[in-house]
Structures are given as structure tokens and as C-alpha cells.
CSV table of C-alpha atoms in Angstrom, one decimal:
chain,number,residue,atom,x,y,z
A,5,UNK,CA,12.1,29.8,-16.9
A,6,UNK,CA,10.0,28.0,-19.2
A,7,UNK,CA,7.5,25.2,-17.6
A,8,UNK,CA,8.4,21.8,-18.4
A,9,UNK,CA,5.9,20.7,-21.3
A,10,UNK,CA,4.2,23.7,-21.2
A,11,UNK,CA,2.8,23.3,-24.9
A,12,UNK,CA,1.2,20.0,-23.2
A,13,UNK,CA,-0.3,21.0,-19.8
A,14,UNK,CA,-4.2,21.4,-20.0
A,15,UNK,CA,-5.2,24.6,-19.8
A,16,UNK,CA,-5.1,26.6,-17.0
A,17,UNK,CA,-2.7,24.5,-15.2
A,18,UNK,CA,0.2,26.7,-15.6
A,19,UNK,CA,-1.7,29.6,-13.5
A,20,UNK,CA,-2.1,27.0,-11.0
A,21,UNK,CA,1.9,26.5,-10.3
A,22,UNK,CA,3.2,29.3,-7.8
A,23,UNK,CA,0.7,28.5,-5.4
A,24,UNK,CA,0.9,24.8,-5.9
A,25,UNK,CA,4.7,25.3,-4.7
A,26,UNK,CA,3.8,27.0,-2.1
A,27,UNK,CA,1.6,24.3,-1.0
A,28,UNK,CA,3.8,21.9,-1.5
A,29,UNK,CA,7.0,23.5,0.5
A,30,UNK,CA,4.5,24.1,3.4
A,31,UNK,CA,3.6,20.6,3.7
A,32,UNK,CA,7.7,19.3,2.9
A,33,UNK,CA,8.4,21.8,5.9
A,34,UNK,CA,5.4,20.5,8.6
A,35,UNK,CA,5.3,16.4,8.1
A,36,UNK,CA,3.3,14.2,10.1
A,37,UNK,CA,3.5,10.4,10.7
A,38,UNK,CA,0.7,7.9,10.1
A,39,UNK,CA,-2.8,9.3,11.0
A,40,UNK,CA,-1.4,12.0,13.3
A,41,UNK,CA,-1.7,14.3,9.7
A,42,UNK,CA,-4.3,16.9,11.4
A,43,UNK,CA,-2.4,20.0,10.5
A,44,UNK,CA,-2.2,18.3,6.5
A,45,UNK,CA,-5.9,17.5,6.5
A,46,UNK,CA,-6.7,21.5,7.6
A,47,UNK,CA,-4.7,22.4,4.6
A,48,UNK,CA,-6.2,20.0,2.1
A,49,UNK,CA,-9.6,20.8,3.3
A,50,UNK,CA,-9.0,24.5,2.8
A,51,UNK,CA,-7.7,23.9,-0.4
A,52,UNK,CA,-10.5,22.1,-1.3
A,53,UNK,CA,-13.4,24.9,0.0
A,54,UNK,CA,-11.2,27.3,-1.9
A,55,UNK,CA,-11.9,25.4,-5.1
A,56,UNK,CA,-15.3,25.0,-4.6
A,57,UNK,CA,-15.7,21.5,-3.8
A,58,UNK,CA,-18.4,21.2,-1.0
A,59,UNK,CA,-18.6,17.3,-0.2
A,60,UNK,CA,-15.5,16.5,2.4
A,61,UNK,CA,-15.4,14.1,4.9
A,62,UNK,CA,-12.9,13.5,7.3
A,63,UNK,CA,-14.6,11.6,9.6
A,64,UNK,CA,-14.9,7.9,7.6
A,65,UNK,CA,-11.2,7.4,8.9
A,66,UNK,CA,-8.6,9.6,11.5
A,67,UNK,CA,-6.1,11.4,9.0
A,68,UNK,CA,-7.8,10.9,5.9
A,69,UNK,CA,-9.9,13.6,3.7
A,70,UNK,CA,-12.5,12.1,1.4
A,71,UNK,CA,-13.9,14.9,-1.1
A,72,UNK,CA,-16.0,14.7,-3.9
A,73,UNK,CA,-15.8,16.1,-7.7
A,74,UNK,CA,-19.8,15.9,-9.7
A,75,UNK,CA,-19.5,16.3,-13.4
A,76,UNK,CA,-21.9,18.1,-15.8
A,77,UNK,CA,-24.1,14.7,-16.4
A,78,UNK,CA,-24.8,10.9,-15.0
A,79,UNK,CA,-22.3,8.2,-15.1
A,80,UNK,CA,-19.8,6.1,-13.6
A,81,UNK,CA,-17.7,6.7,-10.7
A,82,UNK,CA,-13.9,6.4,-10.2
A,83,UNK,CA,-11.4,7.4,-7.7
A,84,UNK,CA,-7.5,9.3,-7.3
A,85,UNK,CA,-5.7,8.6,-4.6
A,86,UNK,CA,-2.8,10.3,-3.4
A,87,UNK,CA,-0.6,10.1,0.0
A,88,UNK,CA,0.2,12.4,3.0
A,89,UNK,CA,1.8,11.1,5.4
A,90,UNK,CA,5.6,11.5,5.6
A,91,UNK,CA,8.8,9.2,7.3
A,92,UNK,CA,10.4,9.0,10.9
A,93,UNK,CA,13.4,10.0,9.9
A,94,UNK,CA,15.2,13.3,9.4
A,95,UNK,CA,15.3,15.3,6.4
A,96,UNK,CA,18.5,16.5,4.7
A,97,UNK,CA,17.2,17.7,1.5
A,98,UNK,CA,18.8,21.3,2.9
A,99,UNK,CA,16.2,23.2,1.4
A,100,UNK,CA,14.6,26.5,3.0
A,101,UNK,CA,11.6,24.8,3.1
A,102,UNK,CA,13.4,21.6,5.0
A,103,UNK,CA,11.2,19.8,7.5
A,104,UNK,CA,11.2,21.7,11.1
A,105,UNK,CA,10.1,18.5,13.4
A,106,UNK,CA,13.1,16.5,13.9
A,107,UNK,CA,12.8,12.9,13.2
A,108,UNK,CA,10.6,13.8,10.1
A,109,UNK,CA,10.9,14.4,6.5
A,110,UNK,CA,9.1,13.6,3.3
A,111,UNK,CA,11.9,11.8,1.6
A,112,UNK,CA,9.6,9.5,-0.6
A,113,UNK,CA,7.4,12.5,-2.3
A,114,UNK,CA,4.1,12.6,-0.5
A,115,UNK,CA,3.8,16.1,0.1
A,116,UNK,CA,4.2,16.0,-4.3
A,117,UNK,CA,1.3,13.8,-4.2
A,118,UNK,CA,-0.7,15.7,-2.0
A,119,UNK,CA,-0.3,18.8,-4.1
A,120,UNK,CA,-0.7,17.7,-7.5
A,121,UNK,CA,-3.9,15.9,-6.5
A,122,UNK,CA,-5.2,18.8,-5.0
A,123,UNK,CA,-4.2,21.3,-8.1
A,124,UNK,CA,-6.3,18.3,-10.2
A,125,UNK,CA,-8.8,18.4,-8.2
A,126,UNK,CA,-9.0,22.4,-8.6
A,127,UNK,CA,-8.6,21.7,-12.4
A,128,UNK,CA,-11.7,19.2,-12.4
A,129,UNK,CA,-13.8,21.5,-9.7
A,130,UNK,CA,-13.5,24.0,-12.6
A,131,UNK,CA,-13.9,22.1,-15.8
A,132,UNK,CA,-16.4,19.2,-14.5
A,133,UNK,CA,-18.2,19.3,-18.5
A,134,UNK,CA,-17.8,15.0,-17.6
A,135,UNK,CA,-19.7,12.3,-17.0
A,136,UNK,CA,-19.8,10.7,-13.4
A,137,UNK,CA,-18.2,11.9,-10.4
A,138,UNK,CA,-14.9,11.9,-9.3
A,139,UNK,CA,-13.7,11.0,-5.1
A,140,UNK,CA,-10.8,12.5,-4.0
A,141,UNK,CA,-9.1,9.8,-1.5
A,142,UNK,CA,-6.3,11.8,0.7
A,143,UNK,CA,-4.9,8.7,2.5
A,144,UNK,CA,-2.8,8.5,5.9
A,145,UNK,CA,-0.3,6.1,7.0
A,146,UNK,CA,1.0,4.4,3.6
A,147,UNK,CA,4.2,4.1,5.1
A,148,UNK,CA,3.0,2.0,7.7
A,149,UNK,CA,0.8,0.2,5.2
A,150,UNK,CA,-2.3,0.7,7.1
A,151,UNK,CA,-3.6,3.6,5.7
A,152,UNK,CA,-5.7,1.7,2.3
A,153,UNK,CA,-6.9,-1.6,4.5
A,154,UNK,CA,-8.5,1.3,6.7
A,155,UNK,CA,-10.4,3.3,4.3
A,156,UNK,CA,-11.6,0.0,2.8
A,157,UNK,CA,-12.4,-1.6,5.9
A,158,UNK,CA,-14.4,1.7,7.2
A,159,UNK,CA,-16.2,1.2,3.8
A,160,UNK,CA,-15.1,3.7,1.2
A,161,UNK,CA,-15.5,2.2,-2.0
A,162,UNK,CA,-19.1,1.2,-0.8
A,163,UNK,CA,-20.1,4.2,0.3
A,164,UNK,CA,-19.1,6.6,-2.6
A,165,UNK,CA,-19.5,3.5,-5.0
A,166,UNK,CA,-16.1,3.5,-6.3
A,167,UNK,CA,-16.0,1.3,-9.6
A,168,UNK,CA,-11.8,2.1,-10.8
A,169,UNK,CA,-9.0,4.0,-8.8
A,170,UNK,CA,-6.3,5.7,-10.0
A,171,UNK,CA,-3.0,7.1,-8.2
A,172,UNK,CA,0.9,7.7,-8.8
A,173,UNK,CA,4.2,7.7,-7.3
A,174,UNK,CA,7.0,9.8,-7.2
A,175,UNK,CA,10.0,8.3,-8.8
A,176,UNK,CA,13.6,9.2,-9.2
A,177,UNK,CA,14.9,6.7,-11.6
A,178,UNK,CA,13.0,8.2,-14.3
A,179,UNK,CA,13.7,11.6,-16.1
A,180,UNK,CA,11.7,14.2,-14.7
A,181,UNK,CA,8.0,14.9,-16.8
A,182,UNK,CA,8.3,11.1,-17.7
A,183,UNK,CA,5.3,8.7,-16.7
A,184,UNK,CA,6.1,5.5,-16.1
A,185,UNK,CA,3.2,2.7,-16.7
A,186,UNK,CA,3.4,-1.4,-15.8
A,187,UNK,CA,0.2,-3.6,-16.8
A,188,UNK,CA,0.1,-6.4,-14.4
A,189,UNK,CA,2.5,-6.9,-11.5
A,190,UNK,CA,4.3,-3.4,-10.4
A,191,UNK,CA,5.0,-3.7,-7.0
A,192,UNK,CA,5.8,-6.5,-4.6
A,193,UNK,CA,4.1,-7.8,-1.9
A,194,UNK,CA,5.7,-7.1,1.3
A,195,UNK,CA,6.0,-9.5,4.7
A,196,UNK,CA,7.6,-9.6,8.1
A,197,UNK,CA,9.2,-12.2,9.3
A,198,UNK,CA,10.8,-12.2,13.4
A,199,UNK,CA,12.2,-15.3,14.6
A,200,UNK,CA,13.3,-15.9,18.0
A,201,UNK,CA,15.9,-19.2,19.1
A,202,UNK,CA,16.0,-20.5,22.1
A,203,UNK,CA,18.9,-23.0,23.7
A,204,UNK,CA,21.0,-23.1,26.5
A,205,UNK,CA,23.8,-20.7,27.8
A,206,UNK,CA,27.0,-21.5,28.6
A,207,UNK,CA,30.8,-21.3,28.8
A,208,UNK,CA,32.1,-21.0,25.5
A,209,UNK,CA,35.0,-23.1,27.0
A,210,UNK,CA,32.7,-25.4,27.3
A,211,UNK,CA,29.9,-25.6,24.4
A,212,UNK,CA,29.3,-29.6,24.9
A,213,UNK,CA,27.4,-28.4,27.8
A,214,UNK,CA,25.0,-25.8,26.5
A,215,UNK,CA,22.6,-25.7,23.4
A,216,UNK,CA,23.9,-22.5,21.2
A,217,UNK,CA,21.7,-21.1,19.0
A,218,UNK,CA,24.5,-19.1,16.7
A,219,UNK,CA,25.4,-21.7,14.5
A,220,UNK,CA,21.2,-22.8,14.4
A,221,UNK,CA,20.7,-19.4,12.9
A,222,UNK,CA,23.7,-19.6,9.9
A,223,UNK,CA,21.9,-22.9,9.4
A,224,UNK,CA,18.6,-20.9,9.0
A,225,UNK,CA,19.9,-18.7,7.2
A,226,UNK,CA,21.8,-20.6,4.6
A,227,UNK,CA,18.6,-22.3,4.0
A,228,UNK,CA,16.3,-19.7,3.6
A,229,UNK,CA,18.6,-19.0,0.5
A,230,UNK,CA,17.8,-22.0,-1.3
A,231,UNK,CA,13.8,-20.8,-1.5
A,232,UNK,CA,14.5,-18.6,-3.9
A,233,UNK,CA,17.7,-20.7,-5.9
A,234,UNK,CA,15.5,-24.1,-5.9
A,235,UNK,CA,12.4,-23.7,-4.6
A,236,UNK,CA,10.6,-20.5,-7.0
A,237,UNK,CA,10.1,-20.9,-10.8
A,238,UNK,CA,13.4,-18.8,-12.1
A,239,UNK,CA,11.1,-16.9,-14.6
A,240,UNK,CA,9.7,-15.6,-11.3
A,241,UNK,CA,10.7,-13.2,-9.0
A,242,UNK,CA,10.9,-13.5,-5.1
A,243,UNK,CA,13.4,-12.3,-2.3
A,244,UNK,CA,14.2,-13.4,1.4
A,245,UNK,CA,16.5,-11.2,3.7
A,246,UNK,CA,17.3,-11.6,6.8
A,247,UNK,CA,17.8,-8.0,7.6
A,248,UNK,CA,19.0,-8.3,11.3
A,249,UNK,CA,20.3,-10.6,13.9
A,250,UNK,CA,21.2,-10.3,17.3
A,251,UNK,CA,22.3,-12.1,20.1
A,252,UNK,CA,24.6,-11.3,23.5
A,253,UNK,CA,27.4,-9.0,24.1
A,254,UNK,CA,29.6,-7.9,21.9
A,255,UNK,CA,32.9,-7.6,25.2
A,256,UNK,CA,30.9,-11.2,26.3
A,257,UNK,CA,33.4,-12.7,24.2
A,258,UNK,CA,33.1,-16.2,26.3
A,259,UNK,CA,29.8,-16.7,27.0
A,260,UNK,CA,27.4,-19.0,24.4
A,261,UNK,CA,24.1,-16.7,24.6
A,262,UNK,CA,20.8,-18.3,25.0
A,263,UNK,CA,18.5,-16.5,23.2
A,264,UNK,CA,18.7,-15.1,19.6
A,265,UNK,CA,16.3,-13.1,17.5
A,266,UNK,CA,16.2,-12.6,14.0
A,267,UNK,CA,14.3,-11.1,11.2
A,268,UNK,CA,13.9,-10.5,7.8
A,269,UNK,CA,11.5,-9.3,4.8
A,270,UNK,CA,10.1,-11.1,2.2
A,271,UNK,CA,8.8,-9.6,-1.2
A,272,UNK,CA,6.6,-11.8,-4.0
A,273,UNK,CA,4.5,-11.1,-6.5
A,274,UNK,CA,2.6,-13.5,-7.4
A,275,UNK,CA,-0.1,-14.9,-4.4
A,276,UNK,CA,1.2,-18.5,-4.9
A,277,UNK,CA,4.7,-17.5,-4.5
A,278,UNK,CA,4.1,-15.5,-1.3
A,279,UNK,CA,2.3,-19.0,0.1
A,280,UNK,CA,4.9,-20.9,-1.3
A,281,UNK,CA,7.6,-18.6,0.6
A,282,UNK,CA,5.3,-18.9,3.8
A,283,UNK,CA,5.1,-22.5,3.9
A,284,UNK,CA,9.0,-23.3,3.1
A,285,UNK,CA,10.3,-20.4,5.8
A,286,UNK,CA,8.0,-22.0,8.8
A,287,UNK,CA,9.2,-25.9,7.5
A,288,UNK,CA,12.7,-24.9,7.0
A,289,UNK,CA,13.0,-22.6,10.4
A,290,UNK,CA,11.1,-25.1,12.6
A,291,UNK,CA,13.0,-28.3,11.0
A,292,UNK,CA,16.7,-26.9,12.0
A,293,UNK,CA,15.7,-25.7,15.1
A,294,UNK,CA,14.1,-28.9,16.1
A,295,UNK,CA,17.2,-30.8,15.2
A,296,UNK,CA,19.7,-28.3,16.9
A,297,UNK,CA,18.3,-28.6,20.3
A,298,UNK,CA,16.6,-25.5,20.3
A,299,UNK,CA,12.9,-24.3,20.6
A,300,UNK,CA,11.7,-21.1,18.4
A,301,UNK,CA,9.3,-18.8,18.0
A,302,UNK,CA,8.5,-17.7,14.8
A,303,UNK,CA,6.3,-15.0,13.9
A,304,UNK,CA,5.2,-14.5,9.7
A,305,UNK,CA,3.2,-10.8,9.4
A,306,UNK,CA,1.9,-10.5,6.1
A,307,UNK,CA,1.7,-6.7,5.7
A,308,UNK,CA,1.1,-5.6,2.0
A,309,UNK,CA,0.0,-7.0,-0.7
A,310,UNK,CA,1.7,-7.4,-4.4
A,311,UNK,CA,0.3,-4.3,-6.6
A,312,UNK,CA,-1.5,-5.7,-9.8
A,313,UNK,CA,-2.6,-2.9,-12.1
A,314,UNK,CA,-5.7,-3.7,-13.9
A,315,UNK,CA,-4.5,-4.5,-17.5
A,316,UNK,CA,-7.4,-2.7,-19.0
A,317,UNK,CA,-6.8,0.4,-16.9
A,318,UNK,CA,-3.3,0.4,-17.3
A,319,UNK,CA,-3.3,0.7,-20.9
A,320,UNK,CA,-6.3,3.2,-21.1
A,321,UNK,CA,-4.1,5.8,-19.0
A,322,UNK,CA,-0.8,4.9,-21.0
A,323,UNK,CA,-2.7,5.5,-24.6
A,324,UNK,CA,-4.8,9.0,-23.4
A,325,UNK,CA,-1.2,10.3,-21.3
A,326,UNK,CA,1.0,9.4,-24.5
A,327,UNK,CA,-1.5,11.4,-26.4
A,328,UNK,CA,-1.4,14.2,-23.7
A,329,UNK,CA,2.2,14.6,-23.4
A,330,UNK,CA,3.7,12.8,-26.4
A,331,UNK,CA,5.3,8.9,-27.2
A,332,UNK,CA,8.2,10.3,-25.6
A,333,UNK,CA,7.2,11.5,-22.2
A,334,UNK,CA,5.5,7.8,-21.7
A,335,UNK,CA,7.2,4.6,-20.8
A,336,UNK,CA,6.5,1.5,-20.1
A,337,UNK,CA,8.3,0.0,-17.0
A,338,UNK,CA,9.6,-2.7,-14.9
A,339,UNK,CA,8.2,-3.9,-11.4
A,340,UNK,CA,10.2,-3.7,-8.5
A,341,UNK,CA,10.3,-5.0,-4.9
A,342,UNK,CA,9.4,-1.9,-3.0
A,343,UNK,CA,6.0,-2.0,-1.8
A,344,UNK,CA,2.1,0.0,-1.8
A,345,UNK,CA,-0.5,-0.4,0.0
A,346,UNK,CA,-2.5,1.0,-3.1
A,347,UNK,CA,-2.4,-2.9,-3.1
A,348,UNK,CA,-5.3,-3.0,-0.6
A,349,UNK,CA,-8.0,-1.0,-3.3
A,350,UNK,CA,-7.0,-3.1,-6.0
A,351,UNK,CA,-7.7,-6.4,-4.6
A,352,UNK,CA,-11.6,-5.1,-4.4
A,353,UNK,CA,-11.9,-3.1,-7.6
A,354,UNK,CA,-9.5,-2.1,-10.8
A,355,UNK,CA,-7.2,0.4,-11.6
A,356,UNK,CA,-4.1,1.3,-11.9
A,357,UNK,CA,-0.7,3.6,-10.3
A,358,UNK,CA,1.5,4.9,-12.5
A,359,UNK,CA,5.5,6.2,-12.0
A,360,UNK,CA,6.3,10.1,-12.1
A,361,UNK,CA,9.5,10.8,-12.9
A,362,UNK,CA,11.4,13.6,-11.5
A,363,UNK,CA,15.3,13.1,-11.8
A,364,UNK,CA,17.3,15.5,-13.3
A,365,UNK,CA,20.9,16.7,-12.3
A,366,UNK,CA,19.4,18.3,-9.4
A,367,UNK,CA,17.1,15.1,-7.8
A,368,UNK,CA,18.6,12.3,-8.8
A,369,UNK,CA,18.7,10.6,-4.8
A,370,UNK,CA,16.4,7.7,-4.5
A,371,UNK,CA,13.1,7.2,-2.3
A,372,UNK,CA,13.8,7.4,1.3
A,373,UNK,CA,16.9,8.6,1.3
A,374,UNK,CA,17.3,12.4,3.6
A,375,UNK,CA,18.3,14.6,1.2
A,376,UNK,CA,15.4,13.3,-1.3
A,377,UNK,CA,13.3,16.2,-2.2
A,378,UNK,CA,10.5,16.2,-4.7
A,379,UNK,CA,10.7,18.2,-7.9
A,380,UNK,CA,8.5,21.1,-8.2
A,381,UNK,CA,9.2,21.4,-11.8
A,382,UNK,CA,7.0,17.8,-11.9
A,383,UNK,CA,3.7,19.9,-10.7
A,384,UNK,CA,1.9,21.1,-13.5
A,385,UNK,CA,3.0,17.9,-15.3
A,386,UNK,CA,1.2,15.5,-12.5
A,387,UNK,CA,-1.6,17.7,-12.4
A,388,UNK,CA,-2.5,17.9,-16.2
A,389,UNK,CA,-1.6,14.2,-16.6
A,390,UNK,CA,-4.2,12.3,-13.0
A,391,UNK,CA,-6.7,15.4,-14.4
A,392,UNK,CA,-6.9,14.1,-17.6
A,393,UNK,CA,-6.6,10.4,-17.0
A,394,UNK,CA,-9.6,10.9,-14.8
A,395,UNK,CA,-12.3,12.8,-17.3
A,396,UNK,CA,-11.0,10.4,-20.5
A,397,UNK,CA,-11.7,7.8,-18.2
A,398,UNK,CA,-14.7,8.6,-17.2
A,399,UNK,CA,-16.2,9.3,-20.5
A,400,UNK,CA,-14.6,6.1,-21.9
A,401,UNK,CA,-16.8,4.2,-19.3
A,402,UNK,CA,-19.7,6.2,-20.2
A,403,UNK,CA,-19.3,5.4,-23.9
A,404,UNK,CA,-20.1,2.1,-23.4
């Protein structure tokens, strides 16, 4: 079978692919959760030693492999990221190489990442005629979008002096060997919101004598609606769900509960929208409780932030993949209100994370579904594309 854009892979890449599947099946088949990725960091750094590179260090955060790429000759320094980590939930892809801990599977395309970074990195390791240096950044826990905020609080663009940072995605709404790219806003920020109403039980013969906190929460969440109809600009974008609520027994049919608990997720782009939803949730949960009688507890956890690809970044990767691969392997793209915590880098220093489409007739299931399964096909395409956004970038910089 022919490779997909063969006649546009760099060289070399195409020798790369068999063991690049292999890689990649092993890591689909053994997935680890949030830092716990000790058996993924043994294979990357073996990978790694394999193609030379010397300068890895696991040690800056748990479940995390920094490793480091020199060129031929002085210059600037830039960074690819890519994830590992995989999600608690079982894997259905029904694949041979299917995940063999229960409870686990990479249904959003990690183990993809990992791989095509690591056949770049032997790409660069072996062609390194650039200028600067190139860090290889093998980050833990996205999922739980902790992973970034830890290798930037422990100091990582500091201590390898990371000017730019690059990375990319799996995704399934776009045809496979197709990379998506979005100036600006891509992704939405992502917050937690858990509220908890308190009244006073009762018979529910006799409501006039208890304080119940059901009817509080439609009220809440009638209300929250209207931040999004009447309170955000309608050329922006911004949504609030309440994703659960619970309260009592279903068979205590006659009994007005006491306590309820609620909670919902709130995605924004823009940092003024995200206060704006902040401010109006704690007024608007707080104000109908009040006047109901009840007392609440509301806690807001803002987890992620909106990802805003540098503009300048953005369009140098779009113009040198479009000449790589052709106008019509390159697309520009909508954002969306899933989230990254590639988010955390790029509110210290510019860059940019791009879209890799894989959907054909065979992977056409979205992120985080079970039977999701990343498309080895996609490899040598992801490889040749972050390998070569990396050197043009790099001697772009250094042309200045």
C-alpha cells in the first residue's frame, strides 16, 4: 500500500514508519493516567538514546521527558510538545493492540502524539544542518490539565530558554493527512463550577414547613441561561452547563430533601468573557438562594485556560506546511470549546498547535469516545510536517 503523501514526506521518513507503528500500538496497548506514565517515559527515553539524542531529563517534573535536539550552528531556541498520558476509561477500539489495563485507553490520540514526535525527533537528531536547538517537551497529565502549569511552574522554559513552542492534536473531523491551522483563539478556556443548596427537609405533604431547594436550583438554572442570551456580546462565543444535579432518593417520593448539589462547566474564550461569566454565576447563584430561604456553597475552579495561537506563529507554520504538503492538504479552521492545557505555555511565550486530521471510513469516531483509535496511516505525515515546522522555523528566526 502506498504511503499517504508519500511524494511529500521529507526524506527518510518513510523508513521510519514500521517501527513507528510498532511504537505506537505498544503505547495504545499499556496507557497510563496523569504522571503515573513510568513504563511511557522508559520507552521514550530509549527511543531517544537510540537516535542519538544524549540530553534527557526526567527529573524537572514526575512523568515528563525533557530531551534536547542541537543544530549544526548558533541560534534561537523553540520547543514541540506532544502528550502521553491516556483516559480512565475503557477502550473499545477492538484492535489487537487494544489497551490491556481496564479502565484505560487512549481514546483522544496521545499515544499518536507521542510517536510522531519521537519519529521527528529521530528525523531532526539525524538532519540537525539548523540553526538553534530544538527541546523535546513529553508532557504528563493533559487530561487532567495539570501537566503544562507543572513544567512551567518547575521552570522549563527558563531553564532550556524556550523562545516559541509548537505542538498538535489529533483530530477526527478532518480528513486524514489534512492539517488544520487557527490564528488566534482555537480552544476554549475550561472551568468548574460545584454548587451546593442548603434548606430544610420535610414532608412533601407538607412543603409550607420546610425550605426546598429543588425549585431554588430550576431557578439557578434558568438563570444561568440568560449569561450567555443577554449578558455576552452575540458576536462572542461562551457556554454554561450544568452537567449534573442531584438531590435525595429516587423511592423517597415524599420527602423534600435538604441538601442539593450541582455542577456545571463553563468554556470562554476571551479572558473578559471568562470574568464576566465568573462574576454573573456567583451574583446570580447567591441572589436566588438568598431569596429562597436557602444558604449555598459555591465553589468556581478555573482549570484551563482559552488557547490563543500566536498569529505570527500560526501563519509561519500554515505557509511552510502548505508548501510541504500542498494548498490542499492545509486548512484553516474553526475554534471549538474543547480544551488544552497547551494553554498554560502560551500565556508565557508564543506559538502555536495545529489540528491533524485522521478520518477516513475507517476513524471517523470523535475524541474520547472507546472505540476511537488513532490512524497510523497519519505517521509519516505528522512526522515530516512538526519536523519541518521546527527547522523552517528556526532558520526564519535566525534570518532576522
Amino acid at each position: 500500500m502506498a504511503l499517504l503523501l508519500q511524494d511529500r514526506l521529507l526524506p527518510g521518513v518513510a523508513e521510519l514508519v514500521p517501527e513507528l507503528e510498532e511504537i505506537r500500538h505498544d503505547i495504545h496497548a499499556h496507557p497510563e493516567l496523569g504522571f503515573e506514565t513510568e513504563r511511557t517515559v522508559g520507552l521514550i527515553c530509549d527511543y531517544h538514546r537510540k537516535s542519538g539524542i544524549v540530553e534527557i531529563d526526567t527529573e524537572l517534573v514526575k512523568g515528563c521527558v525533557i530531551a534536547v535536539i542541537e543544530g549544526s550552528r548558533p541560534g534561537h531556541t523553540i520547543a514541540i510538545r506532544a502528550d502521553m498520558d491516556a483516559l480512565p476509561m475503557n477502550d473499545g477500539c477492538g484492535k489487537p493492540w487494544a489497551s490491556t489495563v481496564a479502565g484505560r485507553g487512549h481514546c483522544c490520540g496521545h499515544d499518536g502524539h507521542t510517536t510522531w514526535l519521537l519519529g521527528a525527533a529521530r528525523w531532526l537528531a539525524a538532519h540537525n544542518d539548523f540553526p538553534g536547538r530544538i527541546v523535546l517537551v513529553h508532557q504528563a497529565a493533559e487530561e487532567a490539565g495539570t501537566g503544562a502549569k507543572a513544567l512551567v511552574e518547575a521552570g522549563l522554559i527558563e531553564k532550556y530558554g524556550i523562545e516559541e513552542i509548537y505542538g498538535g492534536h489529533t483530530e477526527p473531523n478532518l480528513p486524514k493527512g489534512v492539517i488544520g491551522f487557527k490564528p488566534g483563539p482555537l480552544q476554549a478556556a475550561s472551568d468548574s463550577v460545584y454548587i451546593t443548596l442548603r434548606g430544610k427537609g420535610t414532608h412533601g405533604g407538607r412543603p409550607h414547613l420546610g425550605v426546598d431547594p429543588i425549585p431554588v436550583a430550576a431557578q439557578i438554572v434558568t438563570a444561568l441561561q440568560t449569561i450567555v442570551s443577554r449578558k455576552v456580546d452575540p458576536i462572542e462565543s461562551a457556554v454554561v452547563s450544568i452537567c449534573s444535579i442531584n438531590c435525595g432518593n429516587f423511592k423517597a417520593n415524599n420527602v423534600v430533601q435538604s441538601e442539593l448539589t450541582m455542577s456545571g462547566t463553563v468554556r470562554t474564550f476571551l479572558p473578559e468573557i471568562r470574568d464576566l461569566a465568573e462574576e454573573n454565576i456567583r451574583a446570580m447563584v447567591t441572589g436566588i438562594a438568598t431569596a429562597n430561604g436557602c444558604t449555598v456553597e459555591l465553589v468556581y475552579d478555573r482549570m484551563i485556560g482559552s488557547v490563543i495561537n500566536g498569529e505570527e506563529q500560526t501563519i509561519a507554520a500554515h505557509e511552510v506546511t502548505k508548501a510541504l504538503l500542498g494548498e490542499d492538504n492545509v486548512r484553516i479552521i474553526r475554534p471549538f470549546m474543547s480544551s488544552e492545557d497547551f494553554s498554560e505555555y502560551l500565556n508565557r511565550i508564543p506559538g502555536a498547535i495545529i489540528r491533524v486530521g485522521i478520518r477516513d471510513e475507517e476513524h471517523q469516531v470523535s475524541l474520547h469516545n472507546q472505540q476511537m483509535d488513532f490512524n497510523d496511516e497519519v505517521l509519516p505525515v505528522a512526522v515530516s510536517v512538526v519536523a519541518n515546522m521546527a527547522v523552517r522555523r528556526l532558520e526564519a528566526l535566525a534570518a532576522r
